[in-house]
């Protein structure tokens, strides 16, 4: 009787894609080792029986070296072997390396079924694998698949129930590799062929000079495309919809509500010169949806489109190699660039992704840097939307301050924290070009996540803020913090509310700054402080879960100190 | 026959691993990636300023930090 199916395999062999195929549960999959750091669960129905399917982070062996691997292996060890099937996903283009884990699983007495994935990729790499023979040698079912297109998944499901433990003697590591060598010799044939363009590109991207030039180009192009696409969506789709269709509708409602009063204030907000101003009215039905759908959502779409593309092609690990040197000075190694990049979308997945880093010290440094120096898309979109009109220098200035902070904080933490940071060790995947539908599905999944998670909070947030404003509840907090905000940062006392709301959501917080009529300098300081002060509550909770209470307090002390120092310097020092 | 570290090996050259210095933890991690004494590897790249070293092991390309690469000792003719 099978109760559980575990998906296990080396990093970056497509476990998450197989998982999505088996269960219909969408999870993020990319082309770099360590995309999955959490456990996903789903269900698979075989002949009226419902079996739990569990997707685990990748592992090279059953002896673990990172927190993500530890999670995978300990969960597997805890379950009853008789009720468990392990689907061992194996990268057919890299069979030899993958078989090490396979042998360990079989030797440990698990019921293993092998999913020989990426079979579509073997042909043009000149590899042919005799899967029947492999099945014979290993004594467990071997099913060739191509999970991104779905080929072979049906056969995989059909054979899940027939698998049972195969008898194999325990080998030492050295013997295992010798055995694998023999297996490879009899099942795999390589045909020589000329280097393809893709391979030339793969080589060029990891050479010092050409790699550096490529990375400059890729980063610049990504930035340009995100910007262009975001603005295009705002100007051509979102703004017209809001101004031509939605605004007249709301004006009717405004008139029906009498143009003033409690409900008007709550839903529509204040009329600016007798009309609704989406950026300033601040009502639940006006500014709240405008912020989310017309200012933030376009950039969510464009950012995640480009990020997903870079993830799927497999460029990110190459960027990691190039940045290894710089990141070493911050107490991290090259791979930390991936959590940082994810953090630019939303800090929460960024901090979760730090699990692939080996030591707690690294995870602490990376999480602190992300929560202070890496602004999420909603915040960036709002900063661009608000500061952009004063000129690109102000927007650039915010990024410059944040970038300097990352460097300074990293260097200081690296010098002062006990311990040392481990070395870089990362498998560099080949470039892959998965079908465009895969990319769009991932984009849809991420955009949907944003809409379902962020929009309700923003609407409810604006609702509550408006009620608290009309009940004058903020006056107390404003009174306490106004001297600091005014004296040190040069901001009006109303900005206190924005900084407090920044704890809830950054985009709403910047939204609160919009009606205040701040000068360019004040807006620049307020936006920068919103980025570096407390992260939003969701990030806070994730930091507590990942780092524990003690480290969270440490990080919080750093945040408060940095906020006060930077705010004061910007106010009195650099800008006039 | 002489022994040199992976750092000293020239790019695009092949060599056999003689030993891996360092603790058992490192040796085990390397082992599970297929990097172990007796194995033949090809050096693919080396970044300046003590940057990472890229090697090809079987069909996989693996990037190692500079200090880690220094611990891999190779046999060359």
XYZ file of C-alpha atoms in Angstrom:
653
model
C 0.000 0.000 0.000
C 1.623 3.240 -1.154
C 0.838 6.298 0.886
C 3.548 8.724 -0.093
C 5.600 9.498 -3.166
C 8.789 11.498 -2.747
C 10.419 13.259 -5.646
C 14.136 13.207 -5.129
C 17.093 13.923 -7.337
C 20.153 16.068 -7.877
C 19.614 19.815 -7.992
C 18.338 21.162 -11.296
C 17.090 17.966 -12.908
C 13.478 19.116 -13.188
C 11.891 17.703 -10.046
C 9.500 20.600 -9.742
C 8.399 20.275 -13.354
C 7.659 16.569 -12.808
C 5.829 17.498 -9.610
C 3.617 19.979 -11.442
C 2.911 17.362 -14.117
C 1.962 14.699 -11.586
C -0.179 16.779 -9.255
C -1.327 19.764 -11.270
C 0.041 21.955 -8.493
C 2.039 24.783 -10.021
C 5.415 25.453 -8.427
C 8.279 27.642 -9.588
C 10.932 25.819 -11.570
C 14.052 27.370 -13.083
C 17.321 26.403 -14.662
C 19.677 26.695 -11.710
C 20.492 24.323 -8.865
C 18.500 25.148 -5.744
C 15.311 26.698 -7.113
C 13.222 24.658 -4.700
C 14.025 25.371 -1.075
C 10.659 24.515 0.363
C 8.679 21.324 0.359
C 5.618 21.274 -1.865
C 2.860 18.757 -1.427
C 0.211 17.627 -3.849
C -1.911 14.635 -4.685
C -1.912 12.048 -7.388
C -4.789 9.691 -8.102
C -3.878 6.196 -9.305
C -6.791 3.797 -9.809
C -9.057 5.517 -7.253
C -6.284 5.679 -4.714
C -5.130 9.099 -3.623
C -1.436 9.293 -2.896
C 0.426 12.233 -1.412
C 3.251 13.539 -3.613
C 6.073 15.499 -2.028
C 8.551 17.615 -3.975
C 11.870 17.940 -2.152
C 14.789 20.316 -2.628
C 17.590 18.790 -4.690
C 20.413 16.800 -3.107
C 23.612 15.317 -4.543
C 23.737 12.589 -1.937
C 22.037 11.441 1.231
C 24.810 13.118 3.233
C 23.835 16.735 3.366
C 25.692 20.022 3.176
C 23.072 22.792 3.090
C 19.884 23.496 4.976
C 17.803 22.823 1.888
C 19.411 19.388 1.424
C 19.015 18.628 5.101
C 15.284 19.323 4.865
C 14.971 16.910 1.953
C 16.863 14.039 3.458
C 15.485 14.228 7.003
C 11.921 14.101 5.699
C 12.727 11.028 3.650
C 14.428 9.304 6.583
C 11.419 9.859 8.835
C 8.914 7.943 6.768
C 7.931 4.316 6.640
C 9.824 2.623 3.807
C 7.030 0.168 3.040
C 4.487 2.877 2.350
C 6.802 5.082 0.349
C 7.890 5.262 -3.247
C 10.795 7.459 -4.261
C 10.663 8.826 -7.772
C 14.314 9.462 -8.424
C 14.525 12.100 -11.123
C 17.674 11.766 -13.149
C 19.099 14.168 -15.722
C 19.711 12.041 -18.811
C 22.275 14.506 -20.121
C 24.338 13.972 -16.992
C 23.584 10.370 -16.103
C 26.887 9.518 -14.466
C 26.787 12.212 -11.763
C 23.115 11.517 -11.054
C 23.564 7.802 -10.469
C 25.506 8.357 -7.241
C 22.330 9.362 -5.410
C 20.364 6.671 -7.239
C 22.661 3.923 -5.943
C 22.442 5.304 -2.409
C 18.649 5.277 -2.558
C 18.511 1.711 -3.847
C 21.107 0.495 -1.339
C 19.136 2.076 1.501
C 16.188 -0.124 0.577
C 13.737 2.411 -0.820
C 11.263 1.459 -3.519
C 12.762 3.492 -6.315
C 11.421 4.319 -9.741
C 13.701 6.245 -12.056
C 12.424 9.106 -14.127
C 15.062 9.607 -16.807
C 14.272 13.247 -17.493
C 15.333 15.669 -20.244
C 15.464 12.893 -22.791
C 14.664 15.400 -25.529
C 17.940 17.116 -24.784
C 20.144 14.037 -25.174
C 19.873 13.712 -28.957
C 21.482 16.974 -29.964
C 24.111 16.506 -27.299
C 25.087 13.254 -28.959
C 24.055 10.992 -26.069
C 22.069 7.808 -26.365
C 21.002 5.828 -23.326
C 19.697 2.276 -23.337
C 16.994 2.634 -20.699
C 15.967 -1.044 -20.867
C 19.468 -2.120 -20.040
C 19.735 0.426 -17.248
C 16.515 -0.967 -15.805
C 17.958 -4.467 -15.959
C 21.196 -3.508 -14.223
C 19.605 -1.437 -11.466
C 16.622 -3.723 -10.925
C 14.146 -0.842 -10.725
C 11.846 0.666 -13.391
C 13.428 3.310 -15.616
C 11.123 5.613 -17.576
C 12.437 8.123 -20.113
C 10.557 11.424 -19.884
C 10.604 14.998 -20.967
C 8.699 16.732 -18.215
C 8.480 20.228 -19.716
C 6.477 18.849 -22.615
C 4.866 16.026 -20.625
C 6.266 13.135 -22.665
C 6.545 9.910 -20.670
C 4.699 11.101 -17.566
C 1.803 8.743 -18.297
C 4.132 5.730 -18.360
C 5.764 6.933 -15.175
C 2.416 6.979 -13.360
C 1.490 3.550 -14.739
C 4.580 1.952 -13.285
C 4.649 3.620 -9.873
C 2.800 0.771 -8.203
C 4.936 -2.043 -9.517
C 8.132 -0.803 -7.952
C 9.693 -2.552 -4.992
C 13.040 -2.444 -3.235
C 15.887 -3.958 -5.238
C 18.630 -5.832 -3.451
C 21.997 -4.138 -3.656
C 24.980 -4.414 -1.364
C 26.191 -1.280 0.317
C 29.230 0.094 -1.438
C 31.789 2.578 -0.246
C 31.860 5.894 -2.094
C 34.868 4.875 -4.169
C 33.286 1.546 -5.095
C 30.076 3.356 -5.999
C 31.860 5.530 -8.533
C 33.622 2.500 -10.006
C 30.298 0.705 -10.298
C 28.750 3.778 -11.913
C 31.617 3.858 -14.383
C 30.822 0.257 -15.378
C 27.095 0.999 -15.666
C 27.707 4.049 -17.845
C 29.986 2.054 -20.119
C 27.279 -0.471 -20.866
C 24.207 1.778 -21.188
C 25.466 5.076 -22.597
C 26.864 5.809 -26.016
C 28.344 9.095 -27.044
C 28.656 10.242 -30.621
C 31.098 12.934 -31.398
C 29.750 16.047 -32.961
C 30.812 19.613 -33.562
C 30.319 22.359 -31.048
C 27.007 24.084 -31.361
C 26.383 27.794 -31.107
C 24.798 27.195 -27.725
C 27.955 25.605 -26.405
C 30.066 28.474 -27.694
C 27.755 30.827 -25.837
C 28.009 28.669 -22.715
C 31.788 28.860 -22.872
C 31.874 32.590 -23.555
C 29.661 33.409 -20.605
C 32.073 31.877 -18.101
C 35.300 33.317 -19.512
C 36.550 36.315 -17.563
C 36.473 38.992 -20.268
C 33.655 37.865 -22.539
C 31.653 36.806 -19.481
C 32.004 40.230 -17.958
C 30.955 41.980 -21.159
C 28.008 39.628 -21.523
C 26.863 40.259 -17.974
C 27.012 44.028 -18.467
C 24.953 43.631 -21.613
C 22.436 41.239 -20.029
C 21.914 43.430 -16.966
C 21.602 46.604 -19.025
C 19.219 45.019 -21.519
C 17.102 43.475 -18.739
C 16.817 46.812 -16.998
C 15.849 48.593 -20.217
C 13.260 46.003 -21.155
C 11.672 45.978 -17.694
C 11.453 49.758 -17.781
C 10.171 49.948 -21.351
C 7.596 47.196 -20.964
C 6.403 48.558 -17.624
C 5.909 52.039 -19.018
C 4.286 50.676 -22.132
C 1.715 48.766 -20.064
C 1.032 51.807 -17.886
C 0.675 54.309 -20.709
C -1.086 52.166 -23.260
C -3.297 49.922 -21.151
C -3.616 50.749 -17.463
C -3.881 54.531 -17.535
C -6.434 54.618 -20.382
C -8.595 52.050 -18.582
C -8.481 53.994 -15.330
C -8.934 57.471 -16.793
C -11.356 56.791 -19.630
C -13.551 54.110 -18.127
C -13.150 53.912 -14.395
C -12.972 57.614 -13.507
C -16.344 58.634 -15.059
C -17.930 55.726 -13.203
C -16.449 56.851 -9.915
C -17.545 60.444 -10.506
C -21.131 59.194 -10.635
C -20.605 57.443 -7.326
C -18.994 60.551 -5.867
C -22.001 62.638 -6.824
C -24.365 59.991 -5.490
C -22.535 60.116 -2.155
C -22.975 63.860 -2.074
C -19.332 64.736 -2.724
C -18.400 64.691 0.943
C -18.920 62.904 4.252
C -17.634 59.742 5.918
C -18.417 57.226 3.159
C -17.176 59.541 0.471
C -13.949 60.030 2.372
C -13.604 56.288 2.819
C -14.393 55.098 -0.706
C -13.504 58.001 -2.994
C -11.261 60.073 -0.755
C -10.664 63.770 -1.209
C -11.586 65.498 -4.431
C -8.698 67.512 -5.832
C -9.983 70.635 -7.622
C -13.414 69.055 -7.773
C -12.258 65.849 -9.465
C -10.895 62.477 -8.510
C -7.122 62.358 -8.602
C -6.019 58.726 -8.579
C -2.671 59.628 -7.100
C -3.946 61.865 -4.329
C -7.559 61.181 -3.430
C -6.640 58.148 -1.332
C -9.937 56.286 -1.259
C -10.488 52.530 -1.175
C -11.928 52.622 -4.696
C -9.644 55.266 -6.171
C -6.003 55.376 -5.104
C -5.843 51.827 -3.730
C -6.685 50.047 -7.009
C -4.745 52.633 -8.993
C -1.576 51.962 -7.010
C -1.860 48.202 -7.388
C -3.152 47.862 -10.933
C -1.769 50.889 -12.737
C 1.476 51.626 -10.920
C 2.737 48.312 -9.514
C 1.196 45.492 -11.560
C 2.745 46.600 -14.901
C 6.203 46.393 -13.352
C 5.410 43.083 -11.666
C 4.607 41.706 -15.116
C 7.675 43.137 -16.828
C 10.102 42.295 -13.994
C 8.979 38.697 -13.625
C 8.905 38.176 -17.367
C 12.601 39.039 -17.603
C 13.574 37.290 -14.368
C 11.736 34.119 -15.415
C 13.458 34.212 -18.790
C 16.914 34.527 -17.211
C 16.064 31.756 -14.743
C 14.854 29.363 -17.412
C 17.713 29.914 -19.812
C 20.208 29.311 -17.022
C 22.044 32.615 -17.002
C 21.904 33.231 -13.244
C 24.582 30.696 -12.161
C 26.952 32.336 -14.645
C 26.288 35.693 -13.066
C 27.042 34.043 -9.731
C 30.538 33.029 -10.877
C 31.308 36.521 -12.107
C 30.214 38.126 -8.858
C 31.846 35.581 -6.561
C 34.846 37.795 -5.966
C 32.838 40.882 -4.993
C 30.442 38.934 -2.819
C 33.316 37.286 -0.940
C 34.168 40.690 0.438
C 30.647 40.881 1.860
C 30.989 37.545 3.608
C 28.954 35.756 0.958
C 29.798 33.822 -2.150
C 28.641 34.131 -5.726
C 25.453 32.145 -5.340
C 24.041 34.796 -3.001
C 23.269 36.907 -6.067
C 20.276 34.652 -6.756
C 18.440 35.366 -3.468
C 19.287 39.036 -3.953
C 17.803 39.087 -7.457
C 14.670 37.274 -6.258
C 14.496 39.853 -3.456
C 14.182 42.604 -6.038
C 10.852 41.025 -6.980
C 9.677 40.482 -3.427
C 11.837 40.157 -0.311
C 9.971 37.062 0.915
C 11.106 34.560 -1.761
C 14.515 36.243 -1.667
C 15.003 35.474 2.002
C 13.596 31.960 1.557
C 16.133 31.364 -1.197
C 19.009 32.076 1.211
C 18.452 28.501 2.412
C 20.771 27.310 -0.327
C 23.619 29.102 1.434
C 25.461 26.744 3.741
C 26.071 28.645 6.968
C 23.820 30.591 9.284
C 26.283 33.455 9.112
C 25.816 33.753 5.361
C 22.066 33.478 5.655
C 22.037 36.245 8.251
C 24.206 38.554 6.146
C 22.203 37.865 2.996
C 18.812 38.310 4.701
C 19.861 41.556 6.370
C 21.242 42.933 3.124
C 18.077 41.973 1.258
C 15.737 43.469 3.837
C 17.669 46.757 3.987
C 19.220 47.319 0.598
C 16.962 45.507 -1.840
C 13.662 47.250 -2.646
C 10.848 45.041 -3.919
C 9.053 45.667 -7.217
C 6.024 47.399 -5.636
C 8.303 49.836 -3.835
C 10.501 50.417 -6.875
C 7.498 50.968 -9.117
C 6.164 53.589 -6.724
C 9.553 55.282 -6.394
C 9.865 55.467 -10.177
C 6.276 56.693 -10.480
C 6.760 59.398 -7.878
C 10.370 60.520 -8.138
C 10.601 60.013 -11.887
C 8.949 63.341 -12.591
C 11.759 65.180 -10.792
C 14.320 63.558 -13.067
C 16.149 60.268 -13.393
C 18.905 61.468 -11.063
C 16.657 61.209 -8.051
C 15.633 57.664 -8.902
C 19.246 56.787 -9.646
C 20.202 58.419 -6.352
C 17.984 56.066 -4.376
C 19.614 53.061 -6.051
C 23.061 54.496 -5.470
C 22.387 54.934 -1.751
C 20.988 51.393 -1.504
C 23.880 49.876 -3.431
C 26.434 51.667 -1.238
C 24.580 50.430 1.828
C 24.723 46.832 0.630
C 28.480 47.097 0.173
C 29.128 48.909 3.474
C 26.853 46.653 5.512
C 28.278 43.530 3.919
C 31.879 44.531 4.551
C 31.141 45.569 8.132
C 29.189 42.400 8.924
C 31.884 40.257 7.325
C 34.542 41.917 9.476
C 32.608 41.852 12.738
C 30.577 38.645 12.753
C 32.213 35.541 14.133
C 33.014 32.647 11.859
C 33.902 32.591 8.192
C 31.956 32.111 5.018
C 32.240 28.891 3.059
C 33.540 28.659 -0.465
C 31.597 28.696 -3.659
C 30.703 25.315 -5.117
C 28.084 25.289 -7.804
C 27.173 23.207 -10.760
C 26.742 25.354 -13.847
C 23.802 24.090 -15.899
C 23.849 24.162 -19.692
C 21.742 26.829 -21.377
C 18.265 25.533 -21.982
C 15.406 26.928 -23.957
C 12.181 25.565 -22.517
C 8.943 26.085 -24.443
C 7.516 29.594 -24.223
C 4.342 28.212 -22.621
C 6.455 27.167 -19.643
C 7.671 30.740 -19.245
C 4.182 32.199 -19.568
C 2.787 29.723 -17.050
C 5.413 30.748 -14.536
C 4.724 34.431 -15.174
C 1.002 33.853 -14.761
C 1.626 31.985 -11.501
C 3.698 34.828 -10.089
C 1.334 37.593 -11.237
C -1.615 35.671 -9.830
C 0.251 35.336 -6.536
C 0.736 39.097 -6.448
C -2.901 39.858 -7.225
C -4.304 37.430 -4.677
C -1.853 38.250 -1.915
C -1.189 41.962 -2.332
C -4.400 43.486 -3.620
C -6.693 42.454 -0.724
C -4.125 43.707 1.811
C -3.827 47.020 -0.007
C -7.588 47.545 -0.247
C -8.094 46.601 3.391
C -5.076 48.677 4.359
C -6.376 51.839 2.740
C -9.782 51.180 4.303
C -8.304 50.923 7.788
C -5.952 53.875 7.271
C -8.866 56.078 6.223
C -10.908 55.083 9.248
C -7.953 55.697 11.542
C -7.333 59.035 9.877
C -10.880 60.191 10.425
C -10.741 58.990 14.025
C -7.369 60.772 14.414
C -5.727 57.634 15.834
C -2.413 58.373 14.141
C -2.073 61.685 15.973
C -0.507 60.010 18.995
C 2.191 58.192 16.988
C 2.779 61.264 14.875
C 3.249 63.315 18.039
C 5.877 60.952 19.414
C 7.970 60.532 16.273
C 7.512 63.955 14.692
C 10.603 65.455 16.399
C 12.849 62.731 14.905
C 11.245 62.841 11.487
C 11.263 66.622 11.376
C 14.478 67.349 13.222
C 16.681 64.633 11.760
C 15.165 63.806 8.379
C 13.554 67.138 7.487
C 10.199 65.533 6.672
C 6.754 66.891 7.602
C 5.043 65.153 10.496
C 2.478 63.502 8.200
C 5.301 61.370 6.809
C 5.350 59.473 10.118
C 2.159 57.722 9.061
C 3.779 56.662 5.790
C 6.810 55.221 7.566
C 4.577 53.328 9.970
C 2.414 52.002 7.137
C 5.622 50.928 5.392
C 5.572 48.079 7.848
C 2.316 46.900 6.283
C 3.051 47.477 2.617
C 5.633 49.637 0.920
C 3.540 50.638 -2.066
C 0.718 51.973 0.107
C 3.289 53.822 2.199
C 4.684 55.649 -0.826
C 1.070 56.227 -1.853
C 0.538 58.058 1.440
C 3.375 60.403 0.520
C 1.713 61.378 -2.753
C -0.853 63.871 -1.386
C 1.652 65.564 0.942
C 3.159 67.823 -1.693
C 6.743 67.058 -0.700
C 9.751 68.671 -2.335
C 12.043 66.532 -4.462
C 14.583 66.324 -1.648
C 11.978 65.314 0.938
C 10.525 62.714 -1.393
C 13.996 61.351 -2.104
C 14.738 61.001 1.611
C 11.342 59.510 2.421
C 11.551 56.965 -0.416
C 15.080 55.935 0.567
C 14.096 55.577 4.217
C 11.072 53.490 3.285
C 13.374 51.136 1.425
C 15.923 50.733 4.196
C 13.804 50.950 7.349
C 11.718 47.986 8.452
C 10.788 45.554 5.730
C 7.099 44.826 5.394
C 5.439 42.504 7.886
C 5.528 39.499 5.528
C 9.304 39.780 5.218
C 9.596 40.203 8.961
C 7.682 37.006 9.645
C 9.798 35.077 7.148
C 12.991 36.410 8.763
C 11.740 35.299 12.152
C 11.009 31.833 10.781
C 14.304 31.495 8.918
C 16.728 33.127 11.340
C 15.065 32.864 14.743
C 14.260 35.541 17.292
C 17.816 36.411 18.328
C 19.016 37.091 14.807
C 15.846 38.997 13.953
C 16.515 41.358 16.862
C 20.095 41.799 15.646
C 18.850 42.593 12.145
C 16.259 45.012 13.552
C 18.871 46.918 15.534
C 20.949 47.233 12.359
C 17.888 48.471 10.430
C 17.011 51.161 12.975
C 20.607 52.370 13.244
C 21.057 52.491 9.489
C 17.743 54.309 8.996
C 18.612 57.040 11.486
C 22.172 57.467 10.239
C 21.306 57.499 6.536
C 18.256 59.754 6.989
C 20.294 62.294 8.935
C 23.224 62.221 6.507
C 20.955 62.679 3.491
C 19.136 65.554 5.173
C 22.115 67.519 6.473
C 25.019 66.283 4.459
C 24.768 65.635 0.794
C 21.659 67.408 -0.403
C 20.917 71.080 -0.145
C 55.004 12.742 -12.812
C 54.542 15.742 -10.535
C 51.780 17.121 -8.395
C 50.262 20.570 -8.690
C 47.102 22.196 -7.350
C 44.120 22.905 -9.576
C 44.987 26.600 -9.354
C 48.261 25.971 -11.184
C 46.833 23.829 -13.954
C 46.530 25.633 -17.268
C 43.091 26.251 -18.718
C 41.827 23.574 -21.172
C 44.280 20.986 -19.763
C 43.224 17.595 -18.492
C 44.584 16.028 -15.335
C 43.882 13.270 -12.863
C 43.026 14.073 -9.271
C 45.715 12.783 -6.887
C 44.198 13.866 -3.602
C 41.816 16.335 -2.025
C 43.184 18.170 0.986
C 40.894 19.461 3.696
C 38.416 17.842 6.019
C 36.093 14.919 5.536
C 33.148 17.275 5.035
C 34.745 18.820 1.980
C 35.861 15.457 0.648
C 32.335 14.101 1.004
C 30.784 17.060 -0.752
C 33.249 16.697 -3.591
C 32.657 12.964 -3.672
C 28.922 13.367 -4.171
C 29.618 15.693 -7.093
C 31.897 13.111 -8.652
C 35.166 14.837 -7.729
C 37.412 12.234 -6.098
C 40.979 10.911 -6.309
C 41.564 9.024 -9.536
C 39.031 11.041 -11.480
C 40.051 12.890 -14.609
C 38.969 16.516 -14.915
C 39.407 19.315 -17.440
C 39.998 22.868 -16.325
C 37.665 25.191 -18.174
C 38.313 28.610 -16.803
C 39.822 30.610 -14.018
C 38.787 34.063 -12.933
C 41.382 36.652 -12.065
C 41.875 38.070 -8.572
C 41.411 34.763 -6.802
C 38.088 34.167 -8.491
C 36.374 30.807 -9.015
C 37.796 27.953 -11.070
C 35.626 26.052 -13.527
C 36.179 22.375 -14.177
C 34.471 19.776 -16.273
C 33.803 16.458 -14.546
C 32.124 13.931 -16.775
C 29.443 15.990 -18.473
C 28.948 18.474 -15.643
C 30.572 21.875 -15.353
C 31.308 22.828 -11.781
C 32.528 26.143 -10.404
C 34.705 26.015 -7.285
C 35.840 28.863 -5.051
C 39.522 29.710 -5.280
C 40.457 28.301 -1.881
C 38.583 25.107 -2.592
C 40.390 24.716 -5.897
C 43.698 25.125 -4.067
C 42.892 21.989 -2.098
C 42.512 19.805 -5.159
C 45.866 18.272 -6.022
C 46.423 16.877 -9.491
C 48.904 14.540 -11.122
C 50.453 15.846 -14.314
C 53.069 14.426 -16.643
